[in-house]
């Protein structure tokens, strides 16, 4: 009798406080700090003081938003908590709209990270000139599919990789930060000059500041991973807020010091024109270290991609359990991984990688992300009013909730009002077309016998089974909340 046959087929609570911090560092520190400095400086009108101020402000806004969203993951400690929360507070149509947007923004983010990884890996082979596009895209696809196979091994294997890769990325970033501090401490005129006259530079307008915030906040966007994986975190009521309070300030300090180091070595124009900012920085300081820095950054971005896959696949898994995606996406393999959900994400991202522009990808995904965060806060207020007695292990102060709503409105409405473009109109049409798709695919969808057969064939192909604990500890009774700790 095989002992594995008696294992409970469900997601496992295997992430504690330490691994929660590792996940935040892995998910947040990655593509952002190596690509966003270019965008932040561009939309700050190459103003150094404004650029650094925006990085600091982004850290504060991220902490406020993350702590506000932590109430979702602690009140409903299940995987894909944001999706489940929206369905419960604002209804199925809004939850489907969240799903509709995330099915596009998650592949956009993952494609950005894949292309950045390939750029940093290949660039040392093409010293002095940009790397060709075809090899970059091929390597990005290879890394992406390797990541899919790794995730199929389960969250514990991924958590082990995160611990190792986080040490590698922190080593690289600490080297960059320390070198910048030393150069400024030496007081050489060339290194200090950019900071001495920073306040005399041109100031950006309000719409440019909003765009710069979107670029900077992209670098912090991985902080929502703990809510996405709340069903796999031990004692989520305590560990989710504690991990955010300790993890985000660490990320903020590293980001500020890294930007100071970039600016101590490179001019703002050099940063904006560089495809790989850290490699351009290394080439000016220690050219012989370019391979080491390139490897460290590639490892960093790979671990961030891993976290993105974890987060996105749990959202697809939850939507499938709630009946808004085919049931096959909620089935698990023997490693307690939703393999089919991971496979769908990898396929969608592969399509995005074929044609993309990094800065535009960040802008589009950033607008959609903050639109959803605003919806989450509105739902949070509504649920507090409708269900005041619902058990809440962690309760965020109301000013944080209203602050998050104000941030979302500023980032979304300012570009639309000050500098309206057709791409903004296309974005709004795309967002609200999700409601039309909801009406067509949910209300008019008829499950045919042939579709059931396809599900059976896919189940055999991926060797997956339905989870035993469908609700993962969430009672269908609104007044009752139970958490199962494994």
GROMACS .gro file of C-alpha atoms in nm:
model
  486
    1UNK     CA    1   0.000   0.000   0.000
    2UNK     CA    2   0.157   0.328  -0.115
    3UNK     CA    3   0.168   0.579   0.175
    4UNK     CA    4   0.152   0.869  -0.076
    5UNK     CA    5  -0.197   0.760  -0.173
    6UNK     CA    6  -0.324   0.870   0.171
    7UNK     CA    7  -0.181   1.221   0.147
    8UNK     CA    8  -0.435   1.499   0.154
    9UNK     CA    9  -0.465   1.650  -0.195
   10UNK     CA   10  -0.465   2.019  -0.105
   11UNK     CA   11  -0.236   2.321  -0.084
   12UNK     CA   12  -0.004   2.297   0.217
   13UNK     CA   13   0.065   2.564   0.478
   14UNK     CA   14   0.445   2.552   0.457
   15UNK     CA   15   0.549   2.922   0.472
   16UNK     CA   16   0.631   3.082   0.808
   17UNK     CA   17   0.754   3.430   0.905
   18UNK     CA   18   1.111   3.382   0.777
   19UNK     CA   19   1.006   3.237   0.443
   20UNK     CA   20   0.737   3.505   0.419
   21UNK     CA   21   1.009   3.772   0.436
   22UNK     CA   22   1.214   3.580   0.182
   23UNK     CA   23   0.911   3.570  -0.051
   24UNK     CA   24   0.861   3.947  -0.019
   25UNK     CA   25   1.227   4.017  -0.094
   26UNK     CA   26   1.226   3.767  -0.382
   27UNK     CA   27   0.900   3.889  -0.536
   28UNK     CA   28   0.976   4.261  -0.496
   29UNK     CA   29   1.350   4.297  -0.557
   30UNK     CA   30   1.399   4.182  -0.912
   31UNK     CA   31   1.307   4.338  -1.242
   32UNK     CA   32   1.192   4.668  -1.091
   33UNK     CA   33   1.517   4.807  -0.952
   34UNK     CA   34   1.699   4.727  -1.278
   35UNK     CA   35   1.441   4.871  -1.521
   36UNK     CA   36   1.233   5.126  -1.328
   37UNK     CA   37   1.517   5.380  -1.264
   38UNK     CA   38   1.511   5.449  -1.636
   39UNK     CA   39   1.137   5.517  -1.639
   40UNK     CA   40   1.132   5.718  -1.316
   41UNK     CA   41   1.409   5.951  -1.440
   42UNK     CA   42   1.248   5.985  -1.781
   43UNK     CA   43   0.914   6.101  -1.639
   44UNK     CA   44   1.089   6.313  -1.372
   45UNK     CA   45   1.233   6.529  -1.653
   46UNK     CA   46   1.581   6.396  -1.560
   47UNK     CA   47   1.548   6.574  -1.224
   48UNK     CA   48   1.761   6.383  -0.970
   49UNK     CA   49   1.594   6.529  -0.659
   50UNK     CA   50   1.243   6.456  -0.787
   51UNK     CA   51   1.346   6.106  -0.892
   52UNK     CA   52   1.484   6.011  -0.548
   53UNK     CA   53   1.185   6.172  -0.376
   54UNK     CA   54   0.951   5.960  -0.587
   55UNK     CA   55   1.139   5.643  -0.491
   56UNK     CA   56   1.102   5.731  -0.121
   57UNK     CA   57   0.735   5.823  -0.162
   58UNK     CA   58   0.669   5.496  -0.349
   59UNK     CA   59   0.797   5.304  -0.047
   60UNK     CA   60   0.554   5.485   0.186
   61UNK     CA   61   0.260   5.440  -0.052
   62UNK     CA   62   0.343   5.072  -0.099
   63UNK     CA   63   0.354   5.010   0.276
   64UNK     CA   64   0.016   5.182   0.325
   65UNK     CA   65  -0.140   4.986   0.041
   66UNK     CA   66   0.016   4.654   0.143
   67UNK     CA   67  -0.098   4.685   0.506
   68UNK     CA   68  -0.448   4.774   0.386
   69UNK     CA   69  -0.458   4.466   0.164
   70UNK     CA   70  -0.319   4.248   0.443
   71UNK     CA   71  -0.665   4.255   0.602
   72UNK     CA   72  -0.794   4.059   0.300
   73UNK     CA   73  -0.541   3.778   0.338
   74UNK     CA   74  -0.583   3.751   0.714
   75UNK     CA   75  -0.964   3.761   0.709
   76UNK     CA   76  -0.983   3.509   0.424
   77UNK     CA   77  -0.664   3.298   0.459
   78UNK     CA   78  -0.697   3.112   0.129
   79UNK     CA   79  -0.494   3.108  -0.191
   80UNK     CA   80  -0.615   3.377  -0.429
   81UNK     CA   81  -0.758   3.573  -0.133
   82UNK     CA   82  -0.804   3.897  -0.332
   83UNK     CA   83  -1.023   3.724  -0.590
   84UNK     CA   84  -1.235   3.547  -0.327
   85UNK     CA   85  -1.271   3.870  -0.130
   86UNK     CA   86  -1.398   4.067  -0.431
   87UNK     CA   87  -1.652   3.799  -0.512
   88UNK     CA   88  -1.779   3.800  -0.155
   89UNK     CA   89  -1.787   4.179  -0.108
   90UNK     CA   90  -1.870   4.324  -0.452
   91UNK     CA   91  -2.018   4.026  -0.634
   92UNK     CA   92  -1.930   3.778  -0.908
   93UNK     CA   93  -1.914   4.035  -1.190
   94UNK     CA   94  -1.645   4.246  -1.015
   95UNK     CA   95  -1.451   3.930  -0.923
   96UNK     CA   96  -1.459   3.829  -1.289
   97UNK     CA   97  -1.339   4.177  -1.387
   98UNK     CA   98  -1.043   4.127  -1.149
   99UNK     CA   99  -0.978   3.789  -1.312
  100UNK     CA  100  -1.006   3.939  -1.661
  101UNK     CA  101  -0.747   4.209  -1.585
  102UNK     CA  102  -0.508   3.977  -1.401
  103UNK     CA  103  -0.513   3.722  -1.685
  104UNK     CA  104  -0.344   3.994  -1.893
  105UNK     CA  105  -0.138   4.189  -1.639
  106UNK     CA  106   0.031   3.884  -1.485
  107UNK     CA  107   0.166   3.771  -1.825
  108UNK     CA  108   0.272   4.132  -1.895
  109UNK     CA  109   0.472   4.143  -1.572
  110UNK     CA  110   0.619   3.798  -1.628
  111UNK     CA  111   0.716   3.888  -1.986
  112UNK     CA  112   0.887   4.204  -1.860
  113UNK     CA  113   1.088   4.001  -1.611
  114UNK     CA  114   1.175   3.733  -1.871
  115UNK     CA  115   1.301   3.990  -2.121
  116UNK     CA  116   1.502   4.168  -1.852
  117UNK     CA  117   1.662   3.839  -1.745
  118UNK     CA  118   1.763   3.759  -2.102
  119UNK     CA  119   1.897   4.113  -2.156
  120UNK     CA  120   2.126   4.094  -1.852
  121UNK     CA  121   2.239   3.742  -1.943
  122UNK     CA  122   2.325   3.816  -2.306
  123UNK     CA  123   2.450   4.175  -2.283
  124UNK     CA  124   2.808   4.085  -2.169
  125UNK     CA  125   2.852   3.905  -2.505
  126UNK     CA  126   2.782   4.232  -2.689
  127UNK     CA  127   3.004   4.484  -2.512
  128UNK     CA  128   2.952   4.838  -2.638
  129UNK     CA  129   2.631   4.773  -2.835
  130UNK     CA  130   2.276   4.652  -2.765
  131UNK     CA  131   2.212   4.277  -2.785
  132UNK     CA  132   2.004   4.151  -3.084
  133UNK     CA  133   1.634   4.099  -3.018
  134UNK     CA  134   1.602   3.739  -3.145
  135UNK     CA  135   1.852   3.579  -2.900
  136UNK     CA  136   1.699   3.781  -2.613
  137UNK     CA  137   1.348   3.656  -2.686
  138UNK     CA  138   1.461   3.295  -2.734
  139UNK     CA  139   1.646   3.297  -2.400
  140UNK     CA  140   1.345   3.462  -2.231
  141UNK     CA  141   1.121   3.180  -2.354
  142UNK     CA  142   1.370   2.914  -2.240
  143UNK     CA  143   1.388   3.066  -1.890
  144UNK     CA  144   1.009   3.095  -1.875
  145UNK     CA  145   0.943   2.730  -1.957
  146UNK     CA  146   1.217   2.614  -1.717
  147UNK     CA  147   1.037   2.813  -1.450
  148UNK     CA  148   0.710   2.638  -1.528
  149UNK     CA  149   0.873   2.297  -1.479
  150UNK     CA  150   1.027   2.411  -1.150
  151UNK     CA  151   0.692   2.534  -1.014
  152UNK     CA  152   0.537   2.197  -1.091
  153UNK     CA  153   0.762   2.056  -0.815
  154UNK     CA  154   0.561   2.240  -0.549
  155UNK     CA  155   0.591   2.540  -0.318
  156UNK     CA  156   0.856   2.385  -0.090
  157UNK     CA  157   1.099   2.341  -0.380
  158UNK     CA  158   1.033   2.698  -0.491
  159UNK     CA  159   1.082   2.829  -0.134
  160UNK     CA  160   1.425   2.664  -0.119
  161UNK     CA  161   1.522   2.831  -0.448
  162UNK     CA  162   1.400   3.168  -0.317
  163UNK     CA  163   1.627   3.148  -0.011
  164UNK     CA  164   1.937   3.083  -0.224
  165UNK     CA  165   1.855   3.335  -0.496
  166UNK     CA  166   1.762   3.607  -0.244
  167UNK     CA  167   2.109   3.580  -0.091
  168UNK     CA  168   2.260   3.617  -0.441
  169UNK     CA  169   2.051   3.922  -0.532
  170UNK     CA  170   2.112   4.093  -0.198
  171UNK     CA  171   2.486   4.039  -0.240
  172UNK     CA  172   2.481   4.210  -0.582
  173UNK     CA  173   2.266   4.500  -0.464
  174UNK     CA  174   2.469   4.551  -0.147
  175UNK     CA  175   2.783   4.568  -0.363
  176UNK     CA  176   2.619   4.832  -0.586
  177UNK     CA  177   2.497   5.031  -0.284
  178UNK     CA  178   2.827   5.011  -0.094
  179UNK     CA  179   3.027   5.116  -0.401
  180UNK     CA  180   2.805   5.420  -0.451
  181UNK     CA  181   2.844   5.526  -0.087
  182UNK     CA  182   3.224   5.490  -0.111
  183UNK     CA  183   3.238   5.698  -0.431
  184UNK     CA  184   3.031   5.977  -0.274
  185UNK     CA  185   3.237   5.958   0.045
  186UNK     CA  186   3.556   6.009  -0.155
  187UNK     CA  187   3.405   6.342  -0.263
  188UNK     CA  188   3.521   6.336  -0.625
  189UNK     CA  189   3.373   6.630  -0.816
  190UNK     CA  190   3.232   6.419  -1.100
  191UNK     CA  191   3.041   6.190  -0.863
  192UNK     CA  192   2.903   6.459  -0.631
  193UNK     CA  193   2.813   6.721  -0.894
  194UNK     CA  194   2.479   6.562  -0.991
  195UNK     CA  195   2.351   6.595  -0.635
  196UNK     CA  196   2.483   6.947  -0.561
  197UNK     CA  197   2.265   7.123  -0.822
  198UNK     CA  198   1.976   6.876  -0.813
  199UNK     CA  199   1.721   7.135  -0.694
  200UNK     CA  200   1.800   7.368  -0.987
  201UNK     CA  201   1.683   7.117  -1.251
  202UNK     CA  202   1.357   7.138  -1.447
  203UNK     CA  203   1.044   7.023  -1.261
  204UNK     CA  204   0.801   6.774  -1.421
  205UNK     CA  205   0.430   6.849  -1.446
  206UNK     CA  206   0.159   6.663  -1.254
  207UNK     CA  207   0.088   6.406  -1.526
  208UNK     CA  208   0.460   6.326  -1.558
  209UNK     CA  209   0.481   6.277  -1.181
  210UNK     CA  210   0.191   6.031  -1.197
  211UNK     CA  211   0.369   5.839  -1.475
  212UNK     CA  212   0.692   5.840  -1.272
  213UNK     CA  213   0.503   5.700  -0.973
  214UNK     CA  214   0.367   5.418  -1.190
  215UNK     CA  215   0.723   5.331  -1.295
  216UNK     CA  216   0.852   5.338  -0.935
  217UNK     CA  217   0.557   5.149  -0.788
  218UNK     CA  218   0.616   4.872  -1.044
  219UNK     CA  219   0.936   4.796  -0.853
  220UNK     CA  220   0.731   4.737  -0.536
  221UNK     CA  221   0.444   4.545  -0.697
  222UNK     CA  222   0.552   4.204  -0.566
  223UNK     CA  223   0.442   4.283  -0.210
  224UNK     CA  224   0.094   4.135  -0.275
  225UNK     CA  225   0.232   3.782  -0.301
  226UNK     CA  226   0.151   3.695   0.062
  227UNK     CA  227  -0.219   3.765   0.004
  228UNK     CA  228  -0.214   3.557  -0.314
  229UNK     CA  229  -0.064   3.266  -0.118
  230UNK     CA  230  -0.248   3.314   0.213
  231UNK     CA  231  -0.369   2.953   0.196
  232UNK     CA  232  -0.007   2.833   0.216
  233UNK     CA  233   0.110   3.056   0.505
  234UNK     CA  234   0.128   2.939   0.865
  235UNK     CA  235  -0.069   3.157   1.108
  236UNK     CA  236  -0.151   3.418   0.839
  237UNK     CA  237  -0.321   3.652   1.087
  238UNK     CA  238   0.020   3.731   1.243
  239UNK     CA  239   0.277   3.642   0.979
  240UNK     CA  240   0.135   3.843   0.686
  241UNK     CA  241   0.138   4.188   0.860
  242UNK     CA  242   0.469   4.118   1.038
  243UNK     CA  243   0.640   4.016   0.714
  244UNK     CA  244   0.516   4.330   0.536
  245UNK     CA  245   0.627   4.563   0.817
  246UNK     CA  246   0.980   4.417   0.820
  247UNK     CA  247   1.020   4.337   0.450
  248UNK     CA  248   0.906   4.656   0.273
  249UNK     CA  249   1.134   4.899   0.467
  250UNK     CA  250   1.432   4.676   0.386
  251UNK     CA  251   1.339   4.688   0.018
  252UNK     CA  252   1.299   5.068   0.033
  253UNK     CA  253   1.647   5.124   0.180
  254UNK     CA  254   1.808   4.902  -0.084
  255UNK     CA  255   1.619   5.078  -0.368
  256UNK     CA  256   1.718   5.428  -0.252
  257UNK     CA  257   2.085   5.337  -0.207
  258UNK     CA  258   2.096   5.159  -0.544
  259UNK     CA  259   1.954   5.467  -0.720
  260UNK     CA  260   2.203   5.693  -0.543
  261UNK     CA  261   2.481   5.461  -0.658
  262UNK     CA  262   2.357   5.466  -1.020
  263UNK     CA  263   2.346   5.847  -1.015
  264UNK     CA  264   2.690   5.872  -0.857
  265UNK     CA  265   2.840   5.696  -1.158
  266UNK     CA  266   2.607   5.765  -1.452
  267UNK     CA  267   2.443   6.083  -1.576
  268UNK     CA  268   2.062   6.085  -1.596
  269UNK     CA  269   2.085   6.077  -1.976
  270UNK     CA  270   2.309   5.769  -1.961
  271UNK     CA  271   2.060   5.593  -1.732
  272UNK     CA  272   1.764   5.675  -1.958
  273UNK     CA  273   1.947   5.553  -2.269
  274UNK     CA  274   2.079   5.230  -2.110
  275UNK     CA  275   1.907   4.897  -2.180
  276UNK     CA  276   2.077   4.737  -1.878
  277UNK     CA  277   2.144   5.007  -1.618
  278UNK     CA  278   2.338   4.790  -1.373
  279UNK     CA  279   2.568   4.656  -1.646
  280UNK     CA  280   2.632   5.008  -1.778
  281UNK     CA  281   2.713   5.108  -1.419
  282UNK     CA  282   2.951   4.809  -1.380
  283UNK     CA  283   3.120   4.882  -1.712
  284UNK     CA  284   3.221   5.227  -1.581
  285UNK     CA  285   3.335   5.108  -1.237
  286UNK     CA  286   3.485   4.759  -1.271
  287UNK     CA  287   3.449   4.621  -1.627
  288UNK     CA  288   3.596   4.286  -1.521
  289UNK     CA  289   3.303   4.235  -1.279
  290UNK     CA  290   3.041   4.256  -1.554
  291UNK     CA  291   2.996   3.878  -1.576
  292UNK     CA  292   2.953   3.843  -1.199
  293UNK     CA  293   2.699   4.126  -1.179
  294UNK     CA  294   2.516   3.990  -1.483
  295UNK     CA  295   2.486   3.645  -1.323
  296UNK     CA  296   2.369   3.788  -0.991
  297UNK     CA  297   2.104   4.004  -1.156
  298UNK     CA  298   1.982   3.717  -1.375
  299UNK     CA  299   1.945   3.498  -1.065
  300UNK     CA  300   1.758   3.782  -0.894
  301UNK     CA  301   1.511   3.827  -1.178
  302UNK     CA  302   1.460   3.451  -1.212
  303UNK     CA  303   1.354   3.423  -0.848
  304UNK     CA  304   1.114   3.717  -0.893
  305UNK     CA  305   0.963   3.542  -1.195
  306UNK     CA  306   0.915   3.236  -0.978
  307UNK     CA  307   0.713   3.440  -0.729
  308UNK     CA  308   0.503   3.590  -1.008
  309UNK     CA  309   0.415   3.242  -1.131
  310UNK     CA  310   0.321   3.135  -0.777
  311UNK     CA  311   0.097   3.438  -0.726
  312UNK     CA  312  -0.075   3.428  -1.065
  313UNK     CA  313  -0.136   3.053  -1.066
  314UNK     CA  314  -0.309   3.073  -0.724
  315UNK     CA  315  -0.546   3.337  -0.861
  316UNK     CA  316  -0.635   3.111  -1.153
  317UNK     CA  317  -0.672   2.819  -0.910
  318UNK     CA  318  -0.916   3.014  -0.692
  319UNK     CA  319  -1.120   3.141  -0.989
  320UNK     CA  320  -1.154   2.783  -1.109
  321UNK     CA  321  -1.280   2.668  -0.769
  322UNK     CA  322  -1.535   2.949  -0.775
  323UNK     CA  323  -1.666   2.837  -1.115
  324UNK     CA  324  -1.541   3.128  -1.329
  325UNK     CA  325  -1.273   2.926  -1.508
  326UNK     CA  326  -1.276   2.561  -1.622
  327UNK     CA  327  -1.253   2.314  -1.333
  328UNK     CA  328  -0.930   2.165  -1.469
  329UNK     CA  329  -0.736   2.472  -1.343
  330UNK     CA  330  -0.814   2.389  -0.978
  331UNK     CA  331  -0.670   2.038  -0.995
  332UNK     CA  332  -0.341   1.960  -0.819
  333UNK     CA  333  -0.054   1.724  -0.898
  334UNK     CA  334   0.123   1.502  -0.643
  335UNK     CA  335   0.338   1.799  -0.531
  336UNK     CA  336   0.023   2.001  -0.441
  337UNK     CA  337   0.077   2.235  -0.736
  338UNK     CA  338  -0.202   2.355  -0.973
  339UNK     CA  339  -0.006   2.242  -1.279
  340UNK     CA  340  -0.266   2.333  -1.538
  341UNK     CA  341  -0.298   2.687  -1.398
  342UNK     CA  342   0.080   2.727  -1.422
  343UNK     CA  343   0.077   2.593  -1.779
  344UNK     CA  344  -0.189   2.842  -1.889
  345UNK     CA  345   0.013   3.130  -1.744
  346UNK     CA  346   0.331   3.015  -1.919
  347UNK     CA  347   0.153   2.991  -2.256
  348UNK     CA  348  -0.003   3.338  -2.227
  349UNK     CA  349   0.333   3.490  -2.128
  350UNK     CA  350   0.507   3.322  -2.422
  351UNK     CA  351   0.269   3.503  -2.655
  352UNK     CA  352   0.341   3.839  -2.488
  353UNK     CA  353   0.721   3.793  -2.511
  354UNK     CA  354   0.708   3.782  -2.891
  355UNK     CA  355   0.633   4.158  -2.914
  356UNK     CA  356   0.684   4.397  -2.621
  357UNK     CA  357   0.826   4.730  -2.498
  358UNK     CA  358   0.941   4.731  -2.135
  359UNK     CA  359   0.843   5.084  -2.034
  360UNK     CA  360   0.500   5.059  -2.199
  361UNK     CA  361   0.440   4.719  -2.038
  362UNK     CA  362   0.509   4.872  -1.697
  363UNK     CA  363   0.272   5.162  -1.767
  364UNK     CA  364  -0.019   4.944  -1.881
  365UNK     CA  365   0.014   4.687  -1.604
  366UNK     CA  366   0.058   4.965  -1.344
  367UNK     CA  367  -0.268   5.140  -1.436
  368UNK     CA  368  -0.465   4.815  -1.421
  369UNK     CA  369  -0.300   4.716  -1.091
  370UNK     CA  370  -0.400   5.036  -0.916
  371UNK     CA  371  -0.751   5.021  -1.058
  372UNK     CA  372  -0.790   4.680  -0.890
  373UNK     CA  373  -0.637   4.802  -0.564
  374UNK     CA  374  -0.896   5.078  -0.553
  375UNK     CA  375  -1.171   4.819  -0.599
  376UNK     CA  376  -1.025   4.611  -0.315
  377UNK     CA  377  -1.041   4.906  -0.077
  378UNK     CA  378  -1.401   4.988  -0.175
  379UNK     CA  379  -1.491   4.623  -0.112
  380UNK     CA  380  -1.311   4.635   0.223
  381UNK     CA  381  -1.520   4.932   0.336
  382UNK     CA  382  -1.840   4.765   0.217
  383UNK     CA  383  -1.763   4.439   0.398
  384UNK     CA  384  -1.685   4.622   0.722
  385UNK     CA  385  -2.028   4.784   0.703
  386UNK     CA  386  -2.218   4.470   0.599
  387UNK     CA  387  -2.036   4.218   0.820
  388UNK     CA  388  -1.897   4.405   1.124
  389UNK     CA  389  -1.879   4.083   1.329
  390UNK     CA  390  -1.670   3.890   1.077
  391UNK     CA  391  -1.354   3.763   1.255
  392UNK     CA  392  -1.060   3.982   1.152
  393UNK     CA  393  -0.724   3.876   1.304
  394UNK     CA  394  -0.571   4.196   1.165
  395UNK     CA  395  -0.768   4.520   1.112
  396UNK     CA  396  -0.608   4.809   0.922
  397UNK     CA  397  -0.682   5.170   1.034
  398UNK     CA  398  -0.941   5.352   0.821
  399UNK     CA  399  -0.700   5.634   0.715
  400UNK     CA  400  -0.485   5.371   0.541
  401UNK     CA  401  -0.788   5.251   0.343
  402UNK     CA  402  -0.889   5.601   0.234
  403UNK     CA  403  -0.525   5.679   0.156
  404UNK     CA  404  -0.504   5.376  -0.073
  405UNK     CA  405  -0.821   5.485  -0.255
  406UNK     CA  406  -0.680   5.838  -0.298
  407UNK     CA  407  -0.353   5.698  -0.437
  408UNK     CA  408  -0.541   5.485  -0.689
  409UNK     CA  409  -0.757   5.777  -0.806
  410UNK     CA  410  -0.452   6.003  -0.845
  411UNK     CA  411  -0.251   5.751  -1.048
  412UNK     CA  412  -0.544   5.658  -1.273
  413UNK     CA  413  -0.717   5.994  -1.328
  414UNK     CA  414  -0.420   6.232  -1.351
  415UNK     CA  415  -0.283   6.101  -1.685
  416UNK     CA  416  -0.638   6.075  -1.824
  417UNK     CA  417  -0.725   6.435  -1.736
  418UNK     CA  418  -0.392   6.615  -1.790
  419UNK     CA  419  -0.256   6.434  -2.097
  420UNK     CA  420  -0.529   6.211  -2.245
  421UNK     CA  421  -0.409   5.969  -2.512
  422UNK     CA  422  -0.580   5.708  -2.726
  423UNK     CA  423  -0.391   5.435  -2.541
  424UNK     CA  424  -0.572   5.539  -2.221
  425UNK     CA  425  -0.905   5.503  -2.398
  426UNK     CA  426  -0.803   5.159  -2.525
  427UNK     CA  427  -0.708   5.064  -2.170
  428UNK     CA  428  -1.046   5.166  -2.031
  429UNK     CA  429  -1.227   4.983  -2.312
  430UNK     CA  430  -1.022   4.671  -2.235
  431UNK     CA  431  -1.096   4.690  -1.861
  432UNK     CA  432  -1.470   4.726  -1.898
  433UNK     CA  433  -1.495   4.476  -2.183
  434UNK     CA  434  -1.441   4.222  -1.906
  435UNK     CA  435  -1.798   4.287  -1.792
  436UNK     CA  436  -1.924   4.196  -2.139
  437UNK     CA  437  -1.717   3.878  -2.132
  438UNK     CA  438  -1.862   3.798  -1.790
  439UNK     CA  439  -2.216   3.824  -1.927
  440UNK     CA  440  -2.131   3.605  -2.227
  441UNK     CA  441  -1.911   3.339  -2.069
  442UNK     CA  442  -2.067   3.305  -1.724
  443UNK     CA  443  -2.439   3.365  -1.776
  444UNK     CA  444  -2.468   3.210  -2.122
  445UNK     CA  445  -2.207   2.935  -2.093
  446UNK     CA  446  -2.347   2.587  -2.137
  447UNK     CA  447  -2.120   2.300  -2.032
  448UNK     CA  448  -2.136   2.042  -2.306
  449UNK     CA  449  -2.052   1.674  -2.282
  450UNK     CA  450  -1.756   1.723  -2.516
  451UNK     CA  451  -1.609   1.984  -2.278
  452UNK     CA  452  -1.627   1.734  -1.992
  453UNK     CA  453  -1.438   1.486  -2.208
  454UNK     CA  454  -1.167   1.745  -2.278
  455UNK     CA  455  -1.134   1.802  -1.902
  456UNK     CA  456  -1.087   1.428  -1.847
  457UNK     CA  457  -0.820   1.408  -2.117
  458UNK     CA  458  -0.634   1.708  -1.970
  459UNK     CA  459  -0.656   1.554  -1.623
  460UNK     CA  460  -0.486   1.239  -1.754
  461UNK     CA  461  -0.228   1.440  -1.951
  462UNK     CA  462  -0.121   1.654  -1.652
  463UNK     CA  463  -0.176   1.373  -1.395
  464UNK     CA  464  -0.381   1.597  -1.164
  465UNK     CA  465  -0.673   1.545  -0.925
  466UNK     CA  466  -0.936   1.773  -0.765
  467UNK     CA  467  -0.838   1.911  -0.421
  468UNK     CA  468  -1.001   1.739  -0.125
  469UNK     CA  469  -1.060   2.057   0.077
  470UNK     CA  470  -1.247   2.284  -0.165
  471UNK     CA  471  -1.304   2.573   0.078
  472UNK     CA  472  -0.958   2.562   0.246
  473UNK     CA  473  -1.104   2.650   0.584
  474UNK     CA  474  -1.344   2.925   0.472
  475UNK     CA  475  -1.696   2.855   0.591
  476UNK     CA  476  -1.983   2.928   0.357
  477UNK     CA  477  -2.159   3.086   0.653
  478UNK     CA  478  -2.067   3.456   0.664
  479UNK     CA  479  -2.047   3.464   1.041
  480UNK     CA  480  -1.814   3.168   1.070
  481UNK     CA  481  -1.444   3.169   0.983
  482UNK     CA  482  -1.226   2.864   1.037
  483UNK     CA  483  -0.860   2.826   0.956
  484UNK     CA  484  -0.700   2.486   0.909
  485UNK     CA  485  -0.333   2.471   1.009
  486UNK     CA  486  -0.145   2.179   0.869
   0.00000   0.00000   0.00000
